[in-house]
Amino acid sequence: MTERLILLNPGPVTLTERVRTALMRGDWCHREPEFAELMKDINARLVRVYPDMEGSFDAVSMTGSGTSAVEAMLHTFAPDDSRTLVLANGVYGERMAKILASHGKPFVVASSPWTDPMNLAEAERLLDDDGGISHVVAVHHETTTGRLNDMSALGALCRERGLELLLDAVSSFGAEHIDADQLNLTALAATANKCLHGVAGISFVVARKTAWAGLPLDSGGVYFNLRAYHAGQHGDGFSPFTQAVQVAFALQEALAEFEEEGGWEQRRSVYRGRATRLSQILESIGVASLLPPDQYSCVLRSYRLPKDWDYAQLHAALKEKGFVIYAGQGGLANDVFRIAHMGNIGAADLDRLCTSLVEILKEGST
Ligand SMILES: *Cc1c(COP(=O)(O)O)cnc(C)c1O
């Protein structure tokens, strides 16, 4: 194995030296004022990632992976006394239905096969039949396949019918467009270690100030009760539970780097460049994408495993050359491999990746 491993899995990502070095900033106590300041600074930067959200949204951060933020968002904002409509076309939409079920929240699901777009026709039918639906939950970028779900159609539906949207933006926040007003967005959940290029261990929820203000005093739950995080982090700056201090150092540095580099639009253009280059190379050696190219996010693409290759073989051959690709999930496990475009991947790394893919897949010389 080469020394520098390039991660092409959908998070955690290959870090920049600057972010890696931030992990070493020191030993801080999470109950000291300097950490409260740091948390406030992180939340302020998070809400500025999409400048339109600054002013009408507040971010809160919690220690846990992306799923913890998704679960906390659903626990805190999905109602107990009206129904939530879940749009599921992959692992992450289905996971949100599972979370709602486990929290005893009433919900209905409009599902479609993983390779299809969100089932908006079924969503409309369910809404027509059931006047008790007040909220919609959806996945912005369905990492299962790489599909960027159709947010403009979903936004129109939510606005027309006055439905509040709770969005899993874990693998799109910081790299794809999020227009909160167009979406009728109430809250989104995301994480430090995907498009923001931080370290795994902190995730966050960004929600409308009016939604935070409208939460009941006792909204139940303990660790996943975001009301307590909001009261603390937007009060004296402290969180109800111990935060991952060094991960917070890294996230602050990653956000500073993100801003200096030009924000989400710049990141999208960098990812798009990598996506185009890789898909062209793969196509030239006969490797087909799972979805039509124009349906992918900039963040990740799924490709059909070439004939005579199994995933483990391809993964091992690429890892030998210093690259970690990602398997398909569930029913796609034997059919696809995935390549994410996030993180600190230099021009030389990308060149080497292209050469390695051709060598391995075309010439068979591992
Ligand atoms: C990565 C991801 C998550 C969260 O996964 P964790 O392993 O908990 O970080 C949730 N939703 C989507 C769409 C993701 O890509």
Tab-separated table of C-alpha atoms and ligand atoms in Angstrom:
chain	number	residue	atom	x	y	z
A	1	MET	CA	0.000	0.000	0.000
A	2	THR	CA	1.290	3.491	-0.813
A	3	GLU	CA	1.714	5.959	2.032
A	4	ARG	CA	-0.886	8.501	1.041
A	5	LEU	CA	-4.316	6.949	0.838
A	6	ILE	CA	-6.848	8.852	-1.263
A	7	LEU	CA	-10.385	8.292	-0.006
A	8	LEU	CA	-12.980	8.033	-2.768
A	9	ASN	CA	-15.680	6.785	-0.383
A	10	PRO	CA	-18.534	9.167	0.530
A	11	GLY	CA	-16.891	10.463	3.686
A	12	PRO	CA	-14.718	10.609	5.657
A	13	VAL	CA	-12.557	12.443	3.126
A	14	THR	CA	-8.842	12.916	2.515
A	15	LEU	CA	-7.904	15.890	4.707
A	16	THR	CA	-5.808	18.891	3.818
A	17	GLU	CA	-2.694	19.382	5.936
A	18	ARG	CA	-4.264	22.532	7.320
A	19	VAL	CA	-7.291	20.664	8.683
A	20	ARG	CA	-5.171	17.751	9.924
A	21	THR	CA	-2.887	20.152	11.784
A	22	ALA	CA	-5.877	21.839	13.445
A	23	LEU	CA	-6.574	18.560	15.261
A	24	MET	CA	-3.409	19.228	17.278
A	25	ARG	CA	-4.435	22.675	18.512
A	26	GLY	CA	-4.410	21.569	22.123
A	27	ASP	CA	-6.253	20.145	25.088
A	28	TRP	CA	-9.349	22.200	25.717
A	29	CYS	CA	-12.220	21.683	28.106
A	30	HIS	CA	-15.648	21.829	26.497
A	31	ARG	CA	-16.935	23.809	29.530
A	32	GLU	CA	-14.493	26.726	29.138
A	33	PRO	CA	-15.438	30.011	27.462
A	34	GLU	CA	-12.973	29.560	24.598
A	35	PHE	CA	-14.828	26.423	23.529
A	36	ALA	CA	-18.196	28.179	23.771
A	37	GLU	CA	-16.786	30.852	21.421
A	38	LEU	CA	-15.523	28.191	19.039
A	39	MET	CA	-18.956	26.513	18.921
A	40	LYS	CA	-20.658	29.837	18.222
A	41	ASP	CA	-18.158	30.578	15.462
A	42	ILE	CA	-18.754	27.167	13.843
A	43	ASN	CA	-22.538	27.610	13.948
A	44	ALA	CA	-22.242	31.117	12.486
A	45	ARG	CA	-20.078	29.819	9.633
A	46	LEU	CA	-22.438	26.890	8.968
A	47	VAL	CA	-25.431	29.142	8.524
A	48	ARG	CA	-23.437	31.320	6.081
A	49	VAL	CA	-22.579	28.412	3.767
A	50	TYR	CA	-25.779	29.405	1.922
A	51	PRO	CA	-25.877	33.190	2.375
A	52	ASP	CA	-29.662	33.330	1.890
A	53	MET	CA	-30.116	31.304	5.079
A	54	GLU	CA	-28.160	33.671	7.272
A	55	GLY	CA	-30.592	35.733	9.286
A	56	SER	CA	-33.568	33.379	9.197
A	57	PHE	CA	-31.896	30.078	10.216
A	58	ASP	CA	-29.815	28.911	13.215
A	59	ALA	CA	-27.366	25.999	13.162
A	60	VAL	CA	-26.646	23.689	16.093
A	61	SER	CA	-23.805	21.163	16.220
A	62	MET	CA	-23.710	17.806	17.960
A	63	THR	CA	-21.197	15.034	18.433
A	64	GLY	CA	-22.126	12.047	16.315
A	65	SER	CA	-22.059	10.918	12.684
A	66	GLY	CA	-24.442	12.243	10.009
A	67	THR	CA	-27.171	9.825	11.025
A	68	SER	CA	-27.220	11.308	14.529
A	69	ALA	CA	-28.064	14.724	13.085
A	70	VAL	CA	-30.750	13.178	10.852
A	71	GLU	CA	-32.250	11.324	13.818
A	72	ALA	CA	-32.095	14.443	16.016
A	73	MET	CA	-33.735	16.537	13.281
A	74	LEU	CA	-36.589	14.036	12.882
A	75	HIS	CA	-36.973	13.548	16.616
A	76	THR	CA	-37.110	17.300	17.181
A	77	PHE	CA	-39.079	18.577	14.180
A	78	ALA	CA	-41.248	15.745	12.826
A	79	PRO	CA	-44.622	16.070	14.564
A	80	ASP	CA	-46.251	13.514	16.870
A	81	ASP	CA	-49.806	14.636	16.098
A	82	SER	CA	-49.805	14.881	12.289
A	83	ARG	CA	-48.293	12.717	9.591
A	84	THR	CA	-44.950	13.004	7.815
A	85	LEU	CA	-44.530	11.937	4.181
A	86	VAL	CA	-41.198	10.233	3.462
A	87	LEU	CA	-39.801	10.165	-0.078
A	88	ALA	CA	-37.530	7.144	-0.336
A	89	ASN	CA	-35.454	6.089	-3.340
A	90	GLY	CA	-32.424	4.662	-1.612
A	91	VAL	CA	-30.846	3.605	1.662
A	92	TYR	CA	-31.017	7.045	3.270
A	93	GLY	CA	-34.682	7.744	2.556
A	94	GLU	CA	-35.523	4.292	3.878
A	95	ARG	CA	-33.384	4.960	6.961
A	96	MET	CA	-35.458	8.060	7.760
A	97	ALA	CA	-38.654	5.998	7.624
A	98	LYS	CA	-37.001	3.575	10.061
A	99	ILE	CA	-36.080	6.446	12.397
A	100	LEU	CA	-39.631	7.845	12.360
A	101	ALA	CA	-40.999	4.374	13.105
A	102	SER	CA	-38.595	3.880	16.002
A	103	HIS	CA	-39.604	7.247	17.487
A	104	GLY	CA	-43.282	6.399	17.155
A	105	LYS	CA	-43.998	9.278	14.750
A	106	PRO	CA	-46.900	8.832	12.309
A	107	PHE	CA	-45.683	8.667	8.690
A	108	VAL	CA	-46.412	7.401	5.196
A	109	VAL	CA	-43.858	6.516	2.516
A	110	ALA	CA	-43.781	7.238	-1.206
A	111	SER	CA	-41.071	4.904	-2.402
A	112	SER	CA	-39.482	4.064	-5.714
A	113	PRO	CA	-36.778	1.624	-6.857
A	114	TRP	CA	-33.281	2.836	-5.958
A	115	THR	CA	-32.394	3.558	-9.562
A	116	ASP	CA	-35.495	5.741	-10.084
A	117	PRO	CA	-36.239	9.388	-9.241
A	118	MET	CA	-38.344	10.210	-6.157
A	119	ASN	CA	-41.935	9.027	-6.608
A	120	LEU	CA	-43.658	12.419	-6.682
A	121	ALA	CA	-46.778	10.993	-8.373
A	122	GLU	CA	-47.280	8.647	-5.430
A	123	ALA	CA	-46.554	11.546	-3.059
A	124	GLU	CA	-49.310	13.612	-4.701
A	125	ARG	CA	-51.724	10.692	-4.471
A	126	LEU	CA	-50.970	10.184	-0.767
A	127	LEU	CA	-51.407	13.903	-0.125
A	128	ASP	CA	-54.742	13.964	-1.979
A	129	ASP	CA	-55.984	11.003	0.077
A	130	ASP	CA	-54.729	12.181	3.439
A	131	GLY	CA	-55.370	15.676	4.728
A	132	GLY	CA	-53.359	14.923	7.883
A	133	ILE	CA	-49.891	15.218	6.324
A	134	SER	CA	-48.019	18.351	7.446
A	135	HIS	CA	-44.343	17.526	6.854
A	136	VAL	CA	-42.212	15.993	4.107
A	137	VAL	CA	-38.822	14.354	4.561
A	138	ALA	CA	-36.494	13.720	1.643
A	139	VAL	CA	-32.864	13.127	0.737
A	140	HIS	CA	-31.175	15.837	-1.328
A	141	HIS	CA	-28.363	13.716	-2.732
A	142	GLU	CA	-29.179	9.985	-2.452
A	143	THR	CA	-25.688	8.622	-1.921
A	144	THR	CA	-26.916	5.066	-2.591
A	145	THR	CA	-26.725	5.777	-6.322
A	146	GLY	CA	-25.357	9.318	-6.585
A	147	ARG	CA	-28.700	10.707	-7.714
A	148	LEU	CA	-29.330	14.400	-7.087
A	149	ASN	CA	-33.034	14.323	-6.279
A	150	ASP	CA	-35.258	16.863	-8.045
A	151	MET	CA	-35.486	19.641	-5.475
A	152	SER	CA	-37.321	22.126	-7.665
A	153	ALA	CA	-40.263	19.752	-8.189
A	154	LEU	CA	-40.278	18.820	-4.508
A	155	GLY	CA	-40.066	22.482	-3.492
A	156	ALA	CA	-43.019	23.359	-5.696
A	157	LEU	CA	-45.062	20.577	-4.093
A	158	CYS	CA	-44.172	21.718	-0.561
A	159	ARG	CA	-44.938	25.361	-1.304
A	160	GLU	CA	-48.239	24.687	-3.103
A	161	ARG	CA	-49.506	22.524	-0.278
A	162	GLY	CA	-47.919	24.389	2.622
A	163	LEU	CA	-45.835	21.389	3.735
A	164	GLU	CA	-42.730	21.798	5.883
A	165	LEU	CA	-39.635	20.101	4.457
A	166	LEU	CA	-37.037	18.286	6.602
A	167	LEU	CA	-34.059	17.469	4.403
A	168	ASP	CA	-31.221	14.967	4.668
A	169	ALA	CA	-28.511	17.100	3.080
A	170	VAL	CA	-25.702	15.055	4.614
A	171	SER	CA	-23.895	14.393	1.333
A	172	SER	CA	-24.742	17.648	-0.481
A	173	PHE	CA	-24.367	20.447	2.081
A	174	GLY	CA	-21.526	22.667	0.877
A	175	ALA	CA	-21.440	21.463	-2.722
A	176	GLU	CA	-24.949	21.526	-4.228
A	177	HIS	CA	-27.445	24.365	-4.397
A	178	ILE	CA	-29.924	24.614	-1.512
A	179	ASP	CA	-32.601	27.286	-1.911
A	180	ALA	CA	-34.369	27.228	1.456
A	181	ASP	CA	-37.301	29.428	0.459
A	182	GLN	CA	-37.938	27.629	-2.825
A	183	LEU	CA	-38.024	24.354	-0.840
A	184	ASN	CA	-40.214	25.616	1.985
A	185	LEU	CA	-37.384	24.250	4.120
A	186	THR	CA	-37.848	23.970	7.867
A	187	ALA	CA	-34.641	22.091	8.703
A	188	LEU	CA	-31.756	20.180	7.195
A	189	ALA	CA	-29.190	17.805	8.644
A	190	ALA	CA	-25.572	17.439	7.515
A	191	THR	CA	-22.094	16.500	8.705
A	192	ALA	CA	-18.549	17.822	9.069
A	193	ASN	CA	-16.841	15.066	7.125
A	194	LYS	CA	-18.355	15.117	3.651
A	195	CYS	CA	-18.476	18.185	1.369
A	196	LEU	CA	-17.132	20.485	4.107
A	197	HIS	CA	-13.898	18.411	4.332
A	198	GLY	CA	-13.782	18.211	8.139
A	199	VAL	CA	-13.210	15.195	10.345
A	200	ALA	CA	-15.930	12.660	11.219
A	201	GLY	CA	-17.499	13.126	14.655
A	202	ILE	CA	-19.551	16.325	14.483
A	203	SER	CA	-22.807	16.745	12.607
A	204	PHE	CA	-25.323	19.567	12.608
A	205	VAL	CA	-28.889	20.686	12.004
A	206	VAL	CA	-29.776	24.028	10.426
A	207	ALA	CA	-33.383	25.071	11.076
A	208	ARG	CA	-35.548	28.180	10.740
A	209	LYS	CA	-35.462	30.501	13.741
A	210	THR	CA	-39.262	30.304	13.795
A	211	ALA	CA	-39.089	26.498	14.043
A	212	TRP	CA	-36.624	26.679	16.951
A	213	ALA	CA	-38.851	29.214	18.679
A	214	GLY	CA	-41.939	27.061	18.161
A	215	LEU	CA	-40.606	23.948	19.898
A	216	PRO	CA	-42.495	22.838	22.999
A	217	LEU	CA	-40.577	23.298	26.252
A	218	ASP	CA	-40.504	19.580	26.851
A	219	SER	CA	-39.962	18.084	23.417
A	220	GLY	CA	-38.872	14.749	24.885
A	221	GLY	CA	-35.750	12.707	24.297
A	222	VAL	CA	-32.347	13.218	25.853
A	223	TYR	CA	-29.333	13.127	23.534
A	224	PHE	CA	-31.411	13.779	20.400
A	225	ASN	CA	-33.411	16.654	21.838
A	226	LEU	CA	-32.095	19.554	19.784
A	227	ARG	CA	-34.013	22.145	21.755
A	228	ALA	CA	-31.435	21.765	24.538
A	229	TYR	CA	-28.537	22.198	22.068
A	230	HIS	CA	-30.151	25.290	20.622
A	231	ALA	CA	-30.817	26.841	24.034
A	232	GLY	CA	-27.190	26.205	25.044
A	233	GLN	CA	-25.281	27.041	21.881
A	234	HIS	CA	-27.364	30.140	21.164
A	235	GLY	CA	-27.277	31.148	24.836
A	236	ASP	CA	-24.005	30.888	26.744
A	237	GLY	CA	-22.450	28.757	23.987
A	238	PHE	CA	-22.302	25.492	25.898
A	239	SER	CA	-23.735	22.182	24.718
A	240	PRO	CA	-25.701	19.770	26.884
A	241	PHE	CA	-23.123	16.974	26.404
A	242	THR	CA	-19.393	16.696	25.799
A	243	GLN	CA	-18.485	17.770	22.292
A	244	ALA	CA	-15.682	16.251	20.177
A	245	VAL	CA	-13.299	19.129	20.896
A	246	GLN	CA	-10.550	18.297	18.393
A	247	VAL	CA	-13.096	17.509	15.688
A	248	ALA	CA	-14.505	20.990	16.295
A	249	PHE	CA	-11.025	22.512	15.772
A	250	ALA	CA	-10.847	20.699	12.459
A	251	LEU	CA	-14.340	21.774	11.412
A	252	GLN	CA	-13.620	25.425	12.139
A	253	GLU	CA	-10.446	25.226	10.029
A	254	ALA	CA	-12.266	23.351	7.248
A	255	LEU	CA	-14.966	26.041	7.173
A	256	ALA	CA	-12.352	28.808	7.016
A	257	GLU	CA	-10.677	27.003	4.119
A	258	PHE	CA	-14.052	26.471	2.428
A	259	GLU	CA	-14.836	30.203	2.616
A	260	GLU	CA	-11.387	31.209	1.330
A	261	GLU	CA	-11.666	28.826	-1.600
A	262	GLY	CA	-14.962	30.342	-2.749
A	263	GLY	CA	-17.746	28.432	-0.979
A	264	TRP	CA	-20.204	25.875	-2.296
A	265	GLU	CA	-20.194	27.010	-5.922
A	266	GLN	CA	-16.438	26.669	-6.159
A	267	ARG	CA	-16.615	23.265	-4.497
A	268	ARG	CA	-19.319	22.141	-6.919
A	269	SER	CA	-17.215	23.187	-9.858
A	270	VAL	CA	-14.161	21.305	-8.545
A	271	TYR	CA	-16.221	18.152	-7.932
A	272	ARG	CA	-17.833	18.452	-11.358
A	273	GLY	CA	-14.405	18.633	-12.962
A	274	ARG	CA	-13.359	15.421	-11.215
A	275	ALA	CA	-16.654	13.703	-12.074
A	276	THR	CA	-16.411	14.559	-15.767
A	277	ARG	CA	-12.808	13.458	-16.038
A	278	LEU	CA	-13.417	10.131	-14.279
A	279	SER	CA	-16.603	9.292	-16.118
A	280	GLN	CA	-14.942	9.989	-19.465
A	281	ILE	CA	-12.002	7.755	-18.622
A	282	LEU	CA	-14.283	4.968	-17.405
A	283	GLU	CA	-16.561	5.258	-20.414
A	284	SER	CA	-13.545	5.083	-22.725
A	285	ILE	CA	-12.674	1.661	-21.284
A	286	GLY	CA	-16.241	0.410	-21.433
A	287	VAL	CA	-17.375	1.030	-17.844
A	288	ALA	CA	-20.956	2.332	-17.812
A	289	SER	CA	-22.562	4.576	-15.238
A	290	LEU	CA	-25.582	3.214	-13.356
A	291	LEU	CA	-27.709	6.343	-13.918
A	292	PRO	CA	-27.878	8.669	-16.915
A	293	PRO	CA	-24.965	11.119	-16.427
A	294	ASP	CA	-27.184	14.208	-16.079
A	295	GLN	CA	-28.949	12.735	-13.037
A	296	TYR	CA	-25.878	12.574	-10.810
A	297	SER	CA	-24.872	15.004	-8.118
A	298	CYS	CA	-21.395	16.478	-8.383
A	299	VAL	CA	-20.428	14.520	-5.251
A	300	LEU	CA	-20.512	10.845	-6.264
A	301	ARG	CA	-21.199	8.539	-9.196
A	302	SER	CA	-22.042	4.850	-9.322
A	303	TYR	CA	-20.667	2.627	-12.089
A	304	ARG	CA	-21.571	-0.868	-13.187
A	305	LEU	CA	-18.875	-3.383	-12.305
A	306	PRO	CA	-17.310	-4.532	-15.564
A	307	LYS	CA	-17.910	-8.103	-16.647
A	308	ASP	CA	-15.572	-10.591	-14.930
A	309	TRP	CA	-14.868	-8.245	-12.016
A	310	ASP	CA	-16.206	-8.522	-8.556
A	311	TYR	CA	-16.131	-5.589	-6.203
A	312	ALA	CA	-13.630	-7.040	-3.733
A	313	GLN	CA	-11.134	-7.637	-6.544
A	314	LEU	CA	-11.432	-4.125	-7.939
A	315	HIS	CA	-11.316	-2.563	-4.470
A	316	ALA	CA	-8.144	-4.489	-3.599
A	317	ALA	CA	-6.393	-3.617	-6.859
A	318	LEU	CA	-7.113	0.093	-6.394
A	319	LYS	CA	-6.205	0.074	-2.708
A	320	GLU	CA	-2.849	-1.397	-3.646
A	321	LYS	CA	-2.311	1.791	-5.643
A	322	GLY	CA	-3.486	4.045	-2.814
A	323	PHE	CA	-7.168	4.604	-3.646
A	324	VAL	CA	-10.200	3.532	-1.610
A	325	ILE	CA	-13.400	3.143	-3.641
A	326	TYR	CA	-16.804	2.252	-2.200
A	327	ALA	CA	-19.126	-0.712	-2.644
A	328	GLY	CA	-22.762	-0.638	-3.671
A	329	GLN	CA	-25.294	-1.125	-0.857
A	330	GLY	CA	-28.044	-3.717	-0.469
A	331	GLY	CA	-29.319	-5.061	-3.762
A	332	LEU	CA	-26.659	-3.117	-5.683
A	333	ALA	CA	-23.724	-4.696	-3.810
A	334	ASN	CA	-22.819	-7.093	-6.619
A	335	ASP	CA	-23.553	-4.718	-9.467
A	336	VAL	CA	-21.861	-1.398	-8.830
A	337	PHE	CA	-18.920	0.440	-7.370
A	338	ARG	CA	-18.996	4.081	-6.317
A	339	ILE	CA	-16.478	6.901	-6.568
A	340	ALA	CA	-16.899	10.082	-4.548
A	341	HIS	CA	-15.194	13.319	-5.572
A	342	MET	CA	-14.840	14.985	-2.165
A	343	GLY	CA	-11.753	15.908	-0.194
A	344	ASN	CA	-8.197	16.944	-0.818
A	345	ILE	CA	-7.528	15.293	-4.179
A	346	GLY	CA	-4.765	17.041	-6.125
A	347	ALA	CA	-4.255	17.146	-9.882
A	348	ALA	CA	-1.455	14.566	-9.608
A	349	ASP	CA	-3.705	12.269	-7.540
A	350	LEU	CA	-6.428	12.487	-10.167
A	351	ASP	CA	-3.943	11.758	-12.957
A	352	ARG	CA	-2.674	8.748	-11.078
A	353	LEU	CA	-6.219	7.546	-10.405
A	354	CYS	CA	-7.083	7.743	-14.098
A	355	THR	CA	-3.929	5.878	-15.058
A	356	SER	CA	-4.578	3.238	-12.393
A	357	LEU	CA	-8.177	2.695	-13.511
A	358	VAL	CA	-7.063	2.171	-17.091
A	359	GLU	CA	-4.206	-0.113	-16.099
A	360	ILE	CA	-6.335	-2.231	-13.816
A	361	LEU	CA	-9.571	-2.421	-15.777
A	362	LYS	CA	-8.302	-2.360	-19.330
A	363	GLU	CA	-4.929	-3.997	-19.193
A	364	GLY	CA	-5.777	-6.186	-16.214
A	365	SER	CA	-2.311	-5.605	-14.802
A	366	THR	CA	-2.734	-5.247	-11.081
B	1	LIG	C1	-23.356	9.670	4.766
B	1	LIG	C2	-24.802	9.896	4.750
B	1	LIG	C3	-25.572	9.889	5.922
B	1	LIG	C4	-25.007	9.628	7.294
B	1	LIG	O1	-24.150	8.564	7.417
B	1	LIG	P1	-23.235	8.412	8.722
B	1	LIG	O2	-22.535	7.137	8.460
B	1	LIG	O3	-24.098	8.386	9.900
B	1	LIG	O4	-22.332	9.628	8.751
B	1	LIG	C5	-26.917	10.198	5.835
B	1	LIG	N1	-27.479	10.488	4.657
B	1	LIG	C6	-26.782	10.516	3.502
B	1	LIG	C7	-27.492	10.889	2.246
B	1	LIG	C8	-25.418	10.212	3.514
B	1	LIG	O5	-24.721	10.225	2.376
